[in-house]
GROMACS .gro file of C-alpha atoms in nm:
model
  148
    1GLU     CA    1  -9.017 -10.527  -4.604
    2GLY     CA    2  -9.243 -10.567  -4.905
    3VAL     CA    3  -9.079 -10.888  -5.023
    4TYR     CA    4  -9.111 -11.259  -4.963
    5THR     CA    5  -8.911 -11.566  -5.061
    6LYS     CA    6  -9.050 -11.823  -5.300
    7LYS     CA    7  -8.902 -12.172  -5.333
    8LEU     CA    8  -8.857 -12.320  -5.679
    9THR     CA    9  -8.687 -12.638  -5.795
   10CYS     CA   10  -8.416 -12.607  -6.056
   11PRO     CA   11  -8.520 -12.834  -6.345
   12VAL     CA   12  -8.155 -12.883  -6.445
   13CYS     CA   13  -7.978 -12.981  -6.120
   14LYS     CA   14  -8.284 -13.033  -5.895
   15SER     CA   15  -8.151 -12.790  -5.631
   16GLU     CA   16  -8.386 -12.575  -5.429
   17VAL     CA   17  -8.383 -12.219  -5.559
   18TYR     CA   18  -8.507 -11.935  -5.341
   19VAL     CA   19  -8.611 -11.621  -5.523
   20VAL     CA   20  -8.722 -11.292  -5.377
   21ARG     CA   21  -9.062 -11.173  -5.493
   22LEU     CA   22  -9.260 -10.859  -5.427
   23LYS     CA   23  -9.570 -10.850  -5.212
   24HIS     CA   24  -9.881 -10.688  -5.354
   25GLY     CA   25  -9.877 -10.314  -5.291
   26THR     CA   26  -9.497 -10.290  -5.260
   27TYR     CA   27  -9.485 -10.031  -5.535
   28SER     CA   28  -9.717  -9.801  -5.722
   29VAL     CA   29  -9.676  -9.698  -6.083
   30ILE     CA   30  -9.616  -9.324  -6.110
   31SER     CA   31  -9.605  -9.312  -6.489
   32ARG     CA   32  -9.524  -9.518  -6.797
   33TYR     CA   33  -9.318  -9.441  -7.103
   34SER     CA   34  -9.461  -9.510  -7.446
   35ASP     CA   35  -9.281  -9.850  -7.439
   36LEU     CA   36  -9.469  -9.931  -7.113
   37HIS     CA   37  -9.162  -9.898  -6.890
   38PRO     CA   38  -9.299  -9.831  -6.541
   39TRP     CA   39  -9.158  -9.558  -6.319
   40VAL     CA   40  -9.253  -9.662  -5.971
   41ASN     CA   41  -9.269  -9.539  -5.617
   42GLY     CA   42  -9.126  -9.822  -5.405
   43ILE     CA   43  -8.935 -10.135  -5.501
   44ASN     CA   44  -8.874 -10.169  -5.875
   45PRO     CA   45  -9.047 -10.485  -6.009
   46VAL     CA   46  -8.816 -10.502  -6.312
   47TYR     CA   47  -8.536 -10.621  -6.081
   48TYR     CA   48  -8.736 -10.934  -5.998
   49VAL     CA   49  -8.835 -11.066  -6.343
   50GLY     CA   50  -8.563 -11.331  -6.364
   51ALA     CA   51  -8.459 -11.622  -6.146
   52ILE     CA   52  -8.125 -11.799  -6.140
   53CYS     CA   53  -8.001 -12.121  -5.979
   54GLU     CA   54  -7.694 -12.050  -5.767
   55ASN     CA   55  -7.583 -12.411  -5.802
   56CYS     CA   56  -7.574 -12.458  -6.179
   57GLY     CA   57  -7.643 -12.114  -6.329
   58TYR     CA   58  -7.970 -12.206  -6.503
   59ALA     CA   59  -8.178 -11.890  -6.551
   60ALA     CA   60  -8.530 -11.815  -6.671
   61SER     CA   61  -8.813 -11.582  -6.592
   62GLU     CA   62  -8.971 -11.680  -6.263
   63SER     CA   63  -9.308 -11.745  -6.427
   64ASN     CA   64  -9.173 -12.034  -6.638
   65PHE     CA   65  -8.857 -12.125  -6.445
   66GLU     CA   66  -8.950 -12.491  -6.402
   67GLU     CA   67  -9.058 -12.543  -6.765
   68ILE     CA   68  -8.773 -12.682  -6.976
   69SER     CA   69  -8.742 -12.992  -7.192
   70SER     CA   70  -8.463 -13.246  -7.166
   71GLU     CA   71  -8.348 -13.138  -7.514
   72GLU     CA   72  -8.323 -12.775  -7.397
   73ILE     CA   73  -8.125 -12.885  -7.090
   74ARG     CA   74  -7.885 -13.075  -7.318
   75LYS     CA   75  -7.832 -12.758  -7.525
   76LEU     CA   76  -7.762 -12.551  -7.213
   77LEU     CA   77  -7.517 -12.784  -7.037
   78PRO     CA   78  -7.199 -12.652  -7.210
   79LEU     CA   79  -7.294 -12.296  -7.115
   80LEU     CA   80  -7.397 -12.385  -6.760
   81ALA     CA   81  -7.065 -12.557  -6.694
   82LYS     CA   82  -6.908 -12.208  -6.726
   83LYS     CA   83  -7.161 -12.025  -6.508
   84ARG     CA   84  -7.105 -12.138  -6.150
   85LEU     CA   85  -7.217 -11.861  -5.918
   86ALA     CA   86  -7.105 -11.736  -5.582
   87GLY     CA   87  -7.463 -11.631  -5.522
   88ILE     CA   88  -7.652 -11.309  -5.561
   89LYS     CA   89  -7.735 -11.170  -5.220
   90GLY     CA   90  -7.913 -10.846  -5.302
   91MET     CA   91  -8.085 -10.720  -5.610
   92SER     CA   92  -7.899 -10.419  -5.740
   93GLU     CA   93  -7.917 -10.300  -6.099
   94GLU     CA   94  -7.596 -10.495  -6.163
   95ASP     CA   95  -7.744 -10.815  -6.016
   96ALA     CA   96  -8.066 -10.773  -6.212
   97LEU     CA   97  -7.872 -10.713  -6.534
   98TYR     CA   98  -7.662 -11.026  -6.474
   99VAL     CA   99  -7.969 -11.241  -6.408
  100LEU     CA  100  -8.170 -11.108  -6.703
  101SER     CA  101  -7.870 -11.128  -6.938
  102SER     CA  102  -7.831 -11.493  -6.833
  103VAL     CA  103  -8.202 -11.551  -6.897
  104PHE     CA  104  -8.176 -11.392  -7.242
  105GLU     CA  105  -7.864 -11.589  -7.337
  106GLN     CA  106  -8.022 -11.916  -7.228
  107TYR     CA  107  -8.354 -11.836  -7.397
  108GLU     CA  108  -8.165 -11.780  -7.724
  109ILE     CA  109  -7.993 -12.118  -7.694
  110ARG     CA  110  -8.328 -12.283  -7.614
  111ASN     CA  111  -8.502 -12.111  -7.908
  112THR     CA  112  -8.765 -11.980  -7.667
  113ASP     CA  113  -9.069 -11.820  -7.822
  114PRO     CA  114  -9.019 -11.463  -7.944
  115TYR     CA  115  -9.260 -11.312  -7.690
  116ASN     CA  116  -9.058 -11.432  -7.388
  117LEU     CA  117  -8.728 -11.341  -7.554
  118GLY     CA  118  -8.857 -10.993  -7.635
  119TYR     CA  119  -9.000 -10.948  -7.285
  120VAL     CA  120  -8.662 -11.020  -7.127
  121ALA     CA  121  -8.478 -10.794  -7.375
  122GLN     CA  122  -8.724 -10.513  -7.304
  123ASN     CA  123  -8.668 -10.544  -6.930
  124ILE     CA  124  -8.290 -10.536  -6.983
  125GLY     CA  125  -8.333 -10.220  -7.189
  126TRP     CA  126  -8.539 -10.065  -6.911
  127LEU     CA  127  -8.270 -10.145  -6.655
  128TYR     CA  128  -8.012  -9.972  -6.873
  129ARG     CA  129  -8.246  -9.673  -6.895
  130GLU     CA  130  -8.258  -9.655  -6.517
  131VAL     CA  131  -7.879  -9.644  -6.493
  132LYS     CA  132  -7.875  -9.382  -6.771
  133ASP     CA  133  -7.686  -9.596  -7.024
  134GLU     CA  134  -7.865  -9.479  -7.338
  135GLU     CA  135  -7.650  -9.678  -7.579
  136ASP     CA  136  -7.716 -10.017  -7.416
  137GLU     CA  137  -8.079  -9.920  -7.357
  138GLN     CA  138  -8.128  -9.869  -7.732
  139ILE     CA  139  -7.943 -10.191  -7.820
  140TRP     CA  140  -8.167 -10.397  -7.593
  141LEU     CA  141  -8.492 -10.222  -7.687
  142GLU     CA  142  -8.408 -10.285  -8.054
  143LYS     CA  143  -8.346 -10.653  -7.972
  144ALA     CA  144  -8.686 -10.663  -7.803
  145PHE     CA  145  -8.854 -10.503  -8.104
  146ASN     CA  146  -8.678 -10.734  -8.349
  147THR     CA  147  -8.778 -11.054  -8.168
  148ILE     CA  148  -9.149 -10.992  -8.200
   0.00000   0.00000   0.00000
C-alpha cells in the first residue's frame, strides 16, 4: 500500500537489486524543522533514500545507485568483501540506519562530492532524531554541515 518495487542493476556485481519506493501521495508533509527535516503523515520518505545490494553490499542513494567508476569499485572491494547481507526485508528505523550508514561509509571511500555526502549524513541525523537519540542526531547533523 503506497509503495512499489523498482529494479536496479548493481554496478559492482551485476545482480538485480529490488528497492522499495514510495508512490506519489503516500505521505504529506505536516511541518518542517529549520534544517528541513520533514514530519509527515504517512510513510516516512527518509527511510527510502538509500539502496543496497543484498548480494555484495554495495550501497548508494537510489538516485545515483548505478553511477560508479571502475576505480571507485576497486576502492570499495575490500570493504564489500566484509558486508555480505542476509537481506533487509522491511524498512524499520534500524534497517534505514544500516543502509544509510553503508551509503555514507562507501561515499567517503569513493570521495563522493560533498553535497551527496552531506545529504546522506543529514538523513541519518534525521533518523536518529525520530528515534529520540539526540547525541547521534547532533553528531550526524554536524557531519552534514561540515561536508558542505
